[in-house]
PDB file of C-alpha atoms and ligand atoms in Angstrom:
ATOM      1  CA  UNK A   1     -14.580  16.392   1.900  1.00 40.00           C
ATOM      2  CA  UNK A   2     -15.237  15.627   5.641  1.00 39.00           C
ATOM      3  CA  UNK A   3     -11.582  14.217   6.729  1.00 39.00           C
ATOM      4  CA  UNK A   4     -11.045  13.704   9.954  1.00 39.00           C
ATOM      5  CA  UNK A   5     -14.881  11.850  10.877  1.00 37.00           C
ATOM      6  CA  UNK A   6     -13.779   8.404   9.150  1.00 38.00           C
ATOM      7  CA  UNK A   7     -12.511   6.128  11.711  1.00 52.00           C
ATOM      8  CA  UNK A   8     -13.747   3.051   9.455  1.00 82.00           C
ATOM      9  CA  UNK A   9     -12.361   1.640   6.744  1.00 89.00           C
ATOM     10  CA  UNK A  10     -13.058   3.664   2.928  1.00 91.00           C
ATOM     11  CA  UNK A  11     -14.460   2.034  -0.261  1.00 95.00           C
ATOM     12  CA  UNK A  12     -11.947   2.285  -3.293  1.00 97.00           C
ATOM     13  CA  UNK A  13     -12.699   2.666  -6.646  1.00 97.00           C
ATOM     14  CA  UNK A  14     -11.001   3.580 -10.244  1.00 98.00           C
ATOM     15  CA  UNK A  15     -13.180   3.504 -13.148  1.00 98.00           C
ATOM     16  CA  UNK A  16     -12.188   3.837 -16.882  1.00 98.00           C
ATOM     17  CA  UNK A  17      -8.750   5.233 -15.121  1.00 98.00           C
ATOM     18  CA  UNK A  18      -6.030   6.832 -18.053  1.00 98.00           C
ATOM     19  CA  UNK A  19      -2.872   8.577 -17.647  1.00 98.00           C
ATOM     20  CA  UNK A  20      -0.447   8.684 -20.275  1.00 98.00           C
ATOM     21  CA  UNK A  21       3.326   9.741 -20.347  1.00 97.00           C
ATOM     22  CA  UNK A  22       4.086  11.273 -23.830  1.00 96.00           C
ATOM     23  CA  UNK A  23       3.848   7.939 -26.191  1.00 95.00           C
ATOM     24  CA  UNK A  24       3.382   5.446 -23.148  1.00 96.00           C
ATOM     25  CA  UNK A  25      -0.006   4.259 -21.738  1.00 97.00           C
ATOM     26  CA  UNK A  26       1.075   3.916 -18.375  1.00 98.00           C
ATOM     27  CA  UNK A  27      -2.704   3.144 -17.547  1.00 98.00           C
ATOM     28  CA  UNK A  28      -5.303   1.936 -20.539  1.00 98.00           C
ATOM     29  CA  UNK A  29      -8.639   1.858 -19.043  1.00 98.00           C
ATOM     30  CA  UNK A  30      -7.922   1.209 -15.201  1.00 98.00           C
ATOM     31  CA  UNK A  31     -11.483  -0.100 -13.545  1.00 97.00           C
ATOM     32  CA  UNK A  32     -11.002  -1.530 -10.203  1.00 97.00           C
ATOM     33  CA  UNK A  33     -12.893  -1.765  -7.041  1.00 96.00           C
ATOM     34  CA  UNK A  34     -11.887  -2.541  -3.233  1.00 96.00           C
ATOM     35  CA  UNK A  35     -14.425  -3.418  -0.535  1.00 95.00           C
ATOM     36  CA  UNK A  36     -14.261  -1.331   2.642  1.00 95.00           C
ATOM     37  CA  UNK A  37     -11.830  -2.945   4.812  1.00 94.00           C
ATOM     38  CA  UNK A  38     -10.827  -5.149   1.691  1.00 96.00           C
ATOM     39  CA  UNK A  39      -7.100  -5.727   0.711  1.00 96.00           C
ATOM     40  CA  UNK A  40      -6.367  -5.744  -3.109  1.00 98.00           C
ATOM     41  CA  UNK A  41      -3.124  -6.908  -4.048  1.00 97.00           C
ATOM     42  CA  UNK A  42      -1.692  -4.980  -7.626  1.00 98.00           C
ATOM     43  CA  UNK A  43       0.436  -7.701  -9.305  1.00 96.00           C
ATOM     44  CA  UNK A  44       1.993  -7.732 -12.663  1.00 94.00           C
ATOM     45  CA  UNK A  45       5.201  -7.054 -14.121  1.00 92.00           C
ATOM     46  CA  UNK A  46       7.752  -4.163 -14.322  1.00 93.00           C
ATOM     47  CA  UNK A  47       6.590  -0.997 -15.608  1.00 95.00           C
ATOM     48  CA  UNK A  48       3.104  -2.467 -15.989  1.00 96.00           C
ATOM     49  CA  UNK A  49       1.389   0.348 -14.237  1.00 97.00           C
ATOM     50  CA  UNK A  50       0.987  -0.389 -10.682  1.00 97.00           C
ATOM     51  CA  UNK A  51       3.070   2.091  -8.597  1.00 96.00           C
ATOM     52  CA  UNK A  52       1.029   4.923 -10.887  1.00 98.00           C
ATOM     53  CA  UNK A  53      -2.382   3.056 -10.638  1.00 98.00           C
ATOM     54  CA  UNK A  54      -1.740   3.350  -6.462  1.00 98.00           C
ATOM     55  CA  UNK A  55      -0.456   7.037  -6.597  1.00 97.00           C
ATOM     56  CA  UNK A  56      -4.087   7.714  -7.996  1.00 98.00           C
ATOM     57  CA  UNK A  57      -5.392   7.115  -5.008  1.00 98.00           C
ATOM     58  CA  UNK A  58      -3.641   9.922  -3.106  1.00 96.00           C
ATOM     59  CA  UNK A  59      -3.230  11.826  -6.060  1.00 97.00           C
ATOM     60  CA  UNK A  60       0.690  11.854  -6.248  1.00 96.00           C
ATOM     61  CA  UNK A  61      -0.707  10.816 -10.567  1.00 97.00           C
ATOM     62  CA  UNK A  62      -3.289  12.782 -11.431  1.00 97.00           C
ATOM     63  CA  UNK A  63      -5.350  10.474 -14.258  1.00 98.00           C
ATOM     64  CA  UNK A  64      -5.702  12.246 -17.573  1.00 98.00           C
ATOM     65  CA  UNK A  65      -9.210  10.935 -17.707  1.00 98.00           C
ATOM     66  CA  UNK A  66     -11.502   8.159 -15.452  1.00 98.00           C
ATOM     67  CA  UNK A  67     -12.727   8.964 -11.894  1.00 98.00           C
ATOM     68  CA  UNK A  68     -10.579   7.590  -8.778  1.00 98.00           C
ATOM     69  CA  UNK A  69     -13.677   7.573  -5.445  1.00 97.00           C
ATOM     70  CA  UNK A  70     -12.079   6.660  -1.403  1.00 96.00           C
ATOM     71  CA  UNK A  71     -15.109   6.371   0.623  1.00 94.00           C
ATOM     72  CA  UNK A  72     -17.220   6.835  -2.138  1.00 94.00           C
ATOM     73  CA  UNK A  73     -15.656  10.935  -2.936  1.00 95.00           C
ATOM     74  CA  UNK A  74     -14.016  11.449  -5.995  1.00 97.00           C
ATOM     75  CA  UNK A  75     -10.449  12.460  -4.868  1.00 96.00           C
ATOM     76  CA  UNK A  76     -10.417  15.341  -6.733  1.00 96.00           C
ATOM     77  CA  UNK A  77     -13.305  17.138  -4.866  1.00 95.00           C
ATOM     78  CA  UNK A  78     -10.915  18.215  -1.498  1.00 91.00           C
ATOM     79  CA  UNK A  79      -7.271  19.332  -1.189  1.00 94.00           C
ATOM     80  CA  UNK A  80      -4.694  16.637  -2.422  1.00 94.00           C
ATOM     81  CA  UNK A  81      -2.801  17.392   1.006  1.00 93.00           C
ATOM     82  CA  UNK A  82      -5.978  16.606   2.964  1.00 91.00           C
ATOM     83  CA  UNK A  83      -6.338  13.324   1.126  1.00 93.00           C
ATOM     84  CA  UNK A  84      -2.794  12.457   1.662  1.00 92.00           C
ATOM     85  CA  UNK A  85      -2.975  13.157   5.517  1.00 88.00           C
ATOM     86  CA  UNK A  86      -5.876  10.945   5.601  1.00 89.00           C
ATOM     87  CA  UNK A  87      -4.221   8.109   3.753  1.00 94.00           C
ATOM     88  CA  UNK A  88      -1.411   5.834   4.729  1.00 94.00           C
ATOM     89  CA  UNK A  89       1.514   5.704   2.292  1.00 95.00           C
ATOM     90  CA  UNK A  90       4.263   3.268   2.285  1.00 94.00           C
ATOM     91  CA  UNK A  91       6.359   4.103  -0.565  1.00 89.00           C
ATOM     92  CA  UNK A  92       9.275   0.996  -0.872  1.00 83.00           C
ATOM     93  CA  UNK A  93      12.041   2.984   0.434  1.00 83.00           C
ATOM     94  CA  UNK A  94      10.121   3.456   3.319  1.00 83.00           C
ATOM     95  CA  UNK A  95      10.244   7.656   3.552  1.00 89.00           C
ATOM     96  CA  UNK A  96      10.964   8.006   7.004  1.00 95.00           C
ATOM     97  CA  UNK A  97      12.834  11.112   7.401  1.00 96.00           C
ATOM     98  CA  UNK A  98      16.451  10.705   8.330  1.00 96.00           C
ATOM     99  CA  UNK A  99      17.049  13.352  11.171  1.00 97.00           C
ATOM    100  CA  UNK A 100      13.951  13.013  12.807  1.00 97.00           C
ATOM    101  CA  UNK A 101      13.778  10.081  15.973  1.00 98.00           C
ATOM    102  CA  UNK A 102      11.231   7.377  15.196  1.00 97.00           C
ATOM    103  CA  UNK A 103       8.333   8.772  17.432  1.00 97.00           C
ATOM    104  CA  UNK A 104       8.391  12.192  15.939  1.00 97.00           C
ATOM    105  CA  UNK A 105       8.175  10.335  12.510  1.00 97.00           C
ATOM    106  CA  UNK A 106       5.178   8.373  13.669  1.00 97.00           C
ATOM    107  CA  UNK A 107       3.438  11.552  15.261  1.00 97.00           C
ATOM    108  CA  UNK A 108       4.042  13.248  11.917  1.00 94.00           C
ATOM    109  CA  UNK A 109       0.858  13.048  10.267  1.00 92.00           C
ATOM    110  CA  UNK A 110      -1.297  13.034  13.888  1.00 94.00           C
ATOM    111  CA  UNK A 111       0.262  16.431  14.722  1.00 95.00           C
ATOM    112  CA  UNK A 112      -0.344  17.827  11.332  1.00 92.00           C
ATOM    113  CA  UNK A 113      -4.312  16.543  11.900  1.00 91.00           C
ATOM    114  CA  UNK A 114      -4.345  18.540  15.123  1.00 91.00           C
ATOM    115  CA  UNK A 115      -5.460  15.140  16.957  1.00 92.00           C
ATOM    116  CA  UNK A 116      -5.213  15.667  20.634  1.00 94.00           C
ATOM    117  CA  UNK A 117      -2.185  13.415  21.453  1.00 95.00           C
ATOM    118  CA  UNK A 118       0.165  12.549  18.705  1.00 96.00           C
ATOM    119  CA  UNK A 119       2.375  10.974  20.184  1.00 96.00           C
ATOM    120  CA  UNK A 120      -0.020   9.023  22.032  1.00 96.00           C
ATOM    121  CA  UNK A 121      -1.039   8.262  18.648  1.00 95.00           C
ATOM    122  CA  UNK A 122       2.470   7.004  17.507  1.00 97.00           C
ATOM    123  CA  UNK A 123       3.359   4.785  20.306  1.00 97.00           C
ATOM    124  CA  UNK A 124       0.519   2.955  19.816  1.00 95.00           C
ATOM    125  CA  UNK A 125       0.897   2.661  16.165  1.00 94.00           C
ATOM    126  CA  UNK A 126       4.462   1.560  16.813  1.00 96.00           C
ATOM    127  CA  UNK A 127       3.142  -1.034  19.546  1.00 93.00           C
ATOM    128  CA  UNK A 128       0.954  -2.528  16.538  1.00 91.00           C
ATOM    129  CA  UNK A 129       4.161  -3.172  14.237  1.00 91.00           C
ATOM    130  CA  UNK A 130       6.059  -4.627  17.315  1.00 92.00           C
ATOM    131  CA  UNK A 131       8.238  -1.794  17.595  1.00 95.00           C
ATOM    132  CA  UNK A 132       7.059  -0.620  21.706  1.00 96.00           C
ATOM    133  CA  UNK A 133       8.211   2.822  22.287  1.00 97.00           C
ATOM    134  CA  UNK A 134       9.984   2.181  25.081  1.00 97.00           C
ATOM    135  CA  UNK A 135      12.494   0.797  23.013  1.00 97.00           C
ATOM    136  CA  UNK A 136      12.817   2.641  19.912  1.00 97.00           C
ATOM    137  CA  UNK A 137      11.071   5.688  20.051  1.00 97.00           C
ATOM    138  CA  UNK A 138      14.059   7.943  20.564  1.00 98.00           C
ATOM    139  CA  UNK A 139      15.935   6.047  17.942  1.00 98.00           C
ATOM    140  CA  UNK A 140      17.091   7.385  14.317  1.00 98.00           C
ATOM    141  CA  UNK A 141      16.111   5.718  11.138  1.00 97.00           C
ATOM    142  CA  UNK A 142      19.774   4.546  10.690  1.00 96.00           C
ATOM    143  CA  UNK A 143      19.909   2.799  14.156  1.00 97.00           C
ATOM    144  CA  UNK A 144      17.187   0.370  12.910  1.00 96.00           C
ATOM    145  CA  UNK A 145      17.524  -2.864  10.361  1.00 92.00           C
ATOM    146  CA  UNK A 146      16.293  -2.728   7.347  1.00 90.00           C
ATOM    147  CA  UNK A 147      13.251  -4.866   8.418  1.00 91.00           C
ATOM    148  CA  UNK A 148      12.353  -2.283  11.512  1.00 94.00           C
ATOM    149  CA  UNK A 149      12.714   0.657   9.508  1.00 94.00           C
ATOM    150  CA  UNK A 150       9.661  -1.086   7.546  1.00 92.00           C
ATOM    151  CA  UNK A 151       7.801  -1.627  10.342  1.00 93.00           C
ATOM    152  CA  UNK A 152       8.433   2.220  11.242  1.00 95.00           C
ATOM    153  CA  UNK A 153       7.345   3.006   8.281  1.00 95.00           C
ATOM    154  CA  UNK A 154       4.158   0.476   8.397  1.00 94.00           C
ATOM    155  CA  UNK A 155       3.404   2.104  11.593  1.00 95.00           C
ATOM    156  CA  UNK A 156       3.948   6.084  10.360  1.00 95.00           C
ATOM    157  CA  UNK A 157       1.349   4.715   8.124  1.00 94.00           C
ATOM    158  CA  UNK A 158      -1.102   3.739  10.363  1.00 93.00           C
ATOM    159  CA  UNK A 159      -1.029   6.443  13.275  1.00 93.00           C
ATOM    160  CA  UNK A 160      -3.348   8.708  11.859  1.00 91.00           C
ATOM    161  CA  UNK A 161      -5.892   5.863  12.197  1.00 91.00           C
ATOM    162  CA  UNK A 162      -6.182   6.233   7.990  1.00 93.00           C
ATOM    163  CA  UNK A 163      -9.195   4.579   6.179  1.00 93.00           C
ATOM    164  CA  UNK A 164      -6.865   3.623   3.696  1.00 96.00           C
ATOM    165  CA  UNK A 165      -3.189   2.706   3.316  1.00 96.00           C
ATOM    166  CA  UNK A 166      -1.354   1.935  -0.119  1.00 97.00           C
ATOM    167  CA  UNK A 167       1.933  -0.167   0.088  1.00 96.00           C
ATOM    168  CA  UNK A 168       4.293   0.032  -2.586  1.00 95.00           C
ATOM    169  CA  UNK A 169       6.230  -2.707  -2.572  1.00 93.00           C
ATOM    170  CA  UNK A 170       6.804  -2.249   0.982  1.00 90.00           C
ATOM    171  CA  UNK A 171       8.690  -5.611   1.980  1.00 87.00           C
ATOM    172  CA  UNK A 172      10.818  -5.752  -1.199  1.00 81.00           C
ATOM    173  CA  UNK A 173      14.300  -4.598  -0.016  1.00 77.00           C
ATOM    174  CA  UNK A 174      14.742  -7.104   2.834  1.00 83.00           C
ATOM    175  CA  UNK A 175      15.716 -10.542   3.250  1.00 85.00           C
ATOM    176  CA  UNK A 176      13.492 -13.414   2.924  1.00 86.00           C
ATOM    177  CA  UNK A 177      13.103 -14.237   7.165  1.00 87.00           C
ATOM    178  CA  UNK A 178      12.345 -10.730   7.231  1.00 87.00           C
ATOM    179  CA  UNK A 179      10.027 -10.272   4.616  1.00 88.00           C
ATOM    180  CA  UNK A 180       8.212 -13.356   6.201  1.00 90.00           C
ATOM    181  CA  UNK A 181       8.021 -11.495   9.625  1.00 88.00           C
ATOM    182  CA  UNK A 182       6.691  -8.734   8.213  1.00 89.00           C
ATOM    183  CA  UNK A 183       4.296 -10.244   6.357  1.00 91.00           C
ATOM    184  CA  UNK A 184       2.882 -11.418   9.724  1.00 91.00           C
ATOM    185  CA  UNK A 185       3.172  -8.561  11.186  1.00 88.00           C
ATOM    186  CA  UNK A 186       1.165  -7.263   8.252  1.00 90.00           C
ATOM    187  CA  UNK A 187      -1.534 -10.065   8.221  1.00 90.00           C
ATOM    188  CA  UNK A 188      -2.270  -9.785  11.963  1.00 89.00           C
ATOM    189  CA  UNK A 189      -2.677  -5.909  11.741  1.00 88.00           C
ATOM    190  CA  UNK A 190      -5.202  -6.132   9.292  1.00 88.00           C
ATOM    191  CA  UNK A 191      -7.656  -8.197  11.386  1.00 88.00           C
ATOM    192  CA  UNK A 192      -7.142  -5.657  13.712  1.00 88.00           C
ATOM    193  CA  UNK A 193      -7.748  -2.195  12.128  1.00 88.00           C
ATOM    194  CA  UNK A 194     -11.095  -0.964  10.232  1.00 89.00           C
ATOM    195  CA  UNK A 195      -8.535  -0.596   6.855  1.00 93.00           C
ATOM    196  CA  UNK A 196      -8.903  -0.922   3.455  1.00 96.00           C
ATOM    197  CA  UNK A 197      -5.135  -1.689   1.590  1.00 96.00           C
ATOM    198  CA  UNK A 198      -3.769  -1.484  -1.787  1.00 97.00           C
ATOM    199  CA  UNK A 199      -0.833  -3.107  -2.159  1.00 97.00           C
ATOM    200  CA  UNK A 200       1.420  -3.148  -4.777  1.00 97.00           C
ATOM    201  CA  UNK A 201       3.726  -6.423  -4.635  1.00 93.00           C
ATOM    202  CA  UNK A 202       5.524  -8.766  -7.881  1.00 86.00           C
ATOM    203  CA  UNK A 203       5.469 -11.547  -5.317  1.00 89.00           C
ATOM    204  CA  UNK A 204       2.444 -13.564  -6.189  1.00 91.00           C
ATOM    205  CA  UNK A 205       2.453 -15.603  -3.143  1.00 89.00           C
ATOM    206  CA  UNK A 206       2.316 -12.454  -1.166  1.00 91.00           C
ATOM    207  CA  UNK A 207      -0.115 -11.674  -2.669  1.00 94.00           C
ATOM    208  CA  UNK A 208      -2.373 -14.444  -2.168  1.00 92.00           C
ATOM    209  CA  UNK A 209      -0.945 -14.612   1.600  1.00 91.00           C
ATOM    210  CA  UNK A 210      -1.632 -10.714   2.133  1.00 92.00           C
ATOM    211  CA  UNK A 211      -4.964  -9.551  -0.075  1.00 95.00           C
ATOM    212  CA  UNK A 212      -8.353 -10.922  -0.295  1.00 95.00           C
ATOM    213  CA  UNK A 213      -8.181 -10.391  -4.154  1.00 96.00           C
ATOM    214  CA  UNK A 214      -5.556  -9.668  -6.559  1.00 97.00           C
ATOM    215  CA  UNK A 215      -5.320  -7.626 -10.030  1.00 97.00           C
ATOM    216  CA  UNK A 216      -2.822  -8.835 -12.443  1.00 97.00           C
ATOM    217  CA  UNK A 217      -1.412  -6.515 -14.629  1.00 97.00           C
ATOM    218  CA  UNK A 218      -0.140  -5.900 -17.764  1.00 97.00           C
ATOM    219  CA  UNK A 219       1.067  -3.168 -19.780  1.00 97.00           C
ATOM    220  CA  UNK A 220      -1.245  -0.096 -18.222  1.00 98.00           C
ATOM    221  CA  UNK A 221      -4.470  -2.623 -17.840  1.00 98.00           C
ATOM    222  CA  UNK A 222      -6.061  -5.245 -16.014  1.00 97.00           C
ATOM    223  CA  UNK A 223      -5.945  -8.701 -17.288  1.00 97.00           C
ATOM    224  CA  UNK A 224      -8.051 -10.198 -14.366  1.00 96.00           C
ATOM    225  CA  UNK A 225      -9.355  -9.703 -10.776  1.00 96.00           C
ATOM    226  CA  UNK A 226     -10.026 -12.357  -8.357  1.00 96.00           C
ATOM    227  CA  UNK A 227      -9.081 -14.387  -5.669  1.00 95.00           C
ATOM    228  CA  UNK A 228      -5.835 -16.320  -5.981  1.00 93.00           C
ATOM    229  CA  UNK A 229      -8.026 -19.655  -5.975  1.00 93.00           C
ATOM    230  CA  UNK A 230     -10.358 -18.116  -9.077  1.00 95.00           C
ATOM    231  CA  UNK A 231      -7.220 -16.658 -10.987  1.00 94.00           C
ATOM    232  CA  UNK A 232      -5.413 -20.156 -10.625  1.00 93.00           C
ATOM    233  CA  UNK A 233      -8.643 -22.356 -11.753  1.00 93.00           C
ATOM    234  CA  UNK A 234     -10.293 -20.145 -14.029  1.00 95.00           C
ATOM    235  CA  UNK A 235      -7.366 -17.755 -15.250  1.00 95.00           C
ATOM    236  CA  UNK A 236      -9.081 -15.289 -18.000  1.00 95.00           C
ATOM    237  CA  UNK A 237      -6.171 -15.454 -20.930  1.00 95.00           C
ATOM    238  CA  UNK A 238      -3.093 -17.323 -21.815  1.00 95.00           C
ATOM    239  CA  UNK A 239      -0.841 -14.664 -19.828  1.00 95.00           C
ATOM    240  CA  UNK A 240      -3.085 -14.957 -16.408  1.00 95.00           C
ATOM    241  CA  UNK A 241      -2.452 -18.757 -16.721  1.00 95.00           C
ATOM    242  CA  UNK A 242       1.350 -18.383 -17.437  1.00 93.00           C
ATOM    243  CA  UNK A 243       1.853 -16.024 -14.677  1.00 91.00           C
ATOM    244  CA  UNK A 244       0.754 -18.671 -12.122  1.00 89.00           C
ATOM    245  CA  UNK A 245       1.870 -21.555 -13.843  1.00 89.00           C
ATOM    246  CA  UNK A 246       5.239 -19.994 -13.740  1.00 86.00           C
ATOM    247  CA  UNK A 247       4.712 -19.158  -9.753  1.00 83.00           C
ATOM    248  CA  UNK A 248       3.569 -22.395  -9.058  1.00 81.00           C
ATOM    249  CA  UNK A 249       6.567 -23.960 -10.767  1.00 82.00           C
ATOM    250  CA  UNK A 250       8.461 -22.399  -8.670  1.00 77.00           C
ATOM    251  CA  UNK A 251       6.492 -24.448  -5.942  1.00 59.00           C
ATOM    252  CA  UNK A 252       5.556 -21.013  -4.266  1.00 50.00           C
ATOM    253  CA  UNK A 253       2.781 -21.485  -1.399  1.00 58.00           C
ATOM    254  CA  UNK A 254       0.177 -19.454  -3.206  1.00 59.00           C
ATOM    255  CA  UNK A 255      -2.746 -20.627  -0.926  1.00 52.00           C
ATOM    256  CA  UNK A 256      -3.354 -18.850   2.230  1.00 49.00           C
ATOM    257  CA  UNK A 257      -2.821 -20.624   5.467  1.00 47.00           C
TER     258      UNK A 257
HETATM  259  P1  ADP B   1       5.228  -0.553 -12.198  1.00 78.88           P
HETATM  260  O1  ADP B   1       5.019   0.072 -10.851  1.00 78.88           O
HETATM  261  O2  ADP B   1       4.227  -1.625 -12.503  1.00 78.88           O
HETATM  262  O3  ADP B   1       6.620  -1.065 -12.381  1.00 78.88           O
HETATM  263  P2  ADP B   1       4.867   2.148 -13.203  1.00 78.88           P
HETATM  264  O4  ADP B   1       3.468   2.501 -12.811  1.00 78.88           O
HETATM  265  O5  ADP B   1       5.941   2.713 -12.371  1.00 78.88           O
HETATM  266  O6  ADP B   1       4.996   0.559 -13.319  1.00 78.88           O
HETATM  267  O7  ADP B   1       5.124   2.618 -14.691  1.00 78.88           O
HETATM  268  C1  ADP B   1       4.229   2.324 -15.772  1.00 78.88           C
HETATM  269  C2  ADP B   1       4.800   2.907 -17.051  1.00 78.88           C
HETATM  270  O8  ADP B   1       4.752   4.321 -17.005  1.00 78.88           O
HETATM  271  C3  ADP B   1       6.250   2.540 -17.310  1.00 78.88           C
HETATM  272  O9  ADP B   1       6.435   2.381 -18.696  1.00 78.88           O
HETATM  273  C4  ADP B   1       6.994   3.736 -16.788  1.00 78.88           C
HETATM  274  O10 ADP B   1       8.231   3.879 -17.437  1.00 78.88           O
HETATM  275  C5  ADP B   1       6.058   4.872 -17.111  1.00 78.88           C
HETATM  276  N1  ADP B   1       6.146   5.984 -16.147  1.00 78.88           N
HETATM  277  C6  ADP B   1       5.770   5.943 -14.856  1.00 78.88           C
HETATM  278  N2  ADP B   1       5.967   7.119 -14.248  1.00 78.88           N
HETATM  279  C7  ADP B   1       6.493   7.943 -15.196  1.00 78.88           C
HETATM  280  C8  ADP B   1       6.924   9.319 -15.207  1.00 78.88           C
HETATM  281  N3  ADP B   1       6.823  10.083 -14.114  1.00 78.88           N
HETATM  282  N4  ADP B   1       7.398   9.812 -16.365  1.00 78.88           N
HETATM  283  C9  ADP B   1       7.466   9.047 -17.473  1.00 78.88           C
HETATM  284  N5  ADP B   1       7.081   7.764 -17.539  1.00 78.88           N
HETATM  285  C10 ADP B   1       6.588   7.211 -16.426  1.00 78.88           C
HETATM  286 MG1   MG B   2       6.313   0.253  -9.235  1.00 78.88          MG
END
């Protein structure tokens, strides 16, 4: 696989995706497919399947059968560790490393490319997320808030110029004027870079604010794709329709600004 001459954004696709741990079907039949430059939102409850239906797609799971493409590849036909350093990862805790000052953490995965100036690289990734250099490049992970280690991370993402990033969860652990900000922060890089996103979020509002489409769900399978307008007025099944009846209840602002 050809990794470093994709500056644009990758097609994603699972089809007929299964993986299995011991008795549990941790994903039944997994078919989903993301536009380049696309954001899918993976919705649904705990333990439905999402965080291992992402890790497919940089092959931290391994499916025991189905066929997981990025740029129209199957994964499996290059290195995991090449597909990895071409793909941006936000796991929820973040995973910036603790010793390390925030610009070495961005330049990570441009220095392990070989591109020609890393940290080049990193500052402007970290200009993207609002974090400028100048200010907090020679910080530590534990010198930041919660919400700016996020951003870091966002940013660590990014800096390889990836055709794809996965977000697990990735504004979860902060507080709600936070989570707002980075949501911004979120929706104004995307009309910005050439990216394609999968992001993995229980927040259907996000959701709807953040993706194009969502996927709902439920116990290792999909119960629907769509856009939040086409889930909400033509949900497929009595749990689709509870899920955003529920949401709504809650008067959450499911329609995008
Ligand atoms: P979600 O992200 O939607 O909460 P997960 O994808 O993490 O769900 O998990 C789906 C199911 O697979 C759950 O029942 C979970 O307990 C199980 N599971 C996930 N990863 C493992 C693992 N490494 N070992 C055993 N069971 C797992
Ligand atoms: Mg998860």
């Amino acid at each position: 696989m050809d990794v470093d001459a994709h500056p644009g954004a990758s097609a994603l696709t699972a089809t007929d995706v299964t993986r299995r741990y011991g008795d549990i079907r941790a994903l039944d039949g997994v078919s989903i497919a993301v536009p380049a430059g696309a954001a899918l939102a993976l919705v649904g409850e705990s333990g439905s399947g999402k965080t291992t239906l992402l890790r497919c797609f940089n092959r931290m799971v391994e499916p025991d059968s189905g066929t997981i493409t990025v740029g129209g590849v199957d994964v499996r036909e290059g290195s995991a560790i090449q597909l990895r350093r071409r793909t941006g990862y936000v796991p929820q805790s973040g995973g910036l490393l603790p010793h390390w000052r925030i610009l070495r953490n961005v330049a990570l995965v441009p220095t392990l490319l070989g591109m020609d100036d890393p940290e080049t690289e990193a500052a402007t990734a970290l200009e993207l997320v609002g974090m400028p250099v100048s200010r907090f490049g020679r910080r530590f992970p534990h010198e930041l808030s919660g919400g700016q280690r996020q951003r870091v991370a966002l940013a660590r993402a990014l800096a390889a110029r990836p055709g794809v990033i996965l977000l697990d969860e990735p504004f979860g652990a902060v507080d709600a004027i936070t989570r707002a900000e980075l949501q911004s922060a979120f929706a104004r890089l995307r009309t910005e870079l050439p990216v394609t996103a999968l992001l993995v979020t229980h927040d259907l509002a996000e959701a709807a604010r953040l993706a194009d489409s969502m996927a709902v769900m439920r116990e290792g399978r999909i119960e629907q794709q769509g856009t939040a307008d086409e889930l909400i007025s033509s949900p497929d099944n009595e749990y689709v329709a509870s899920l955003f009846e529920q949401a709504l209840a809650a008067s959450s602002p499911l329609r995008r600004a």
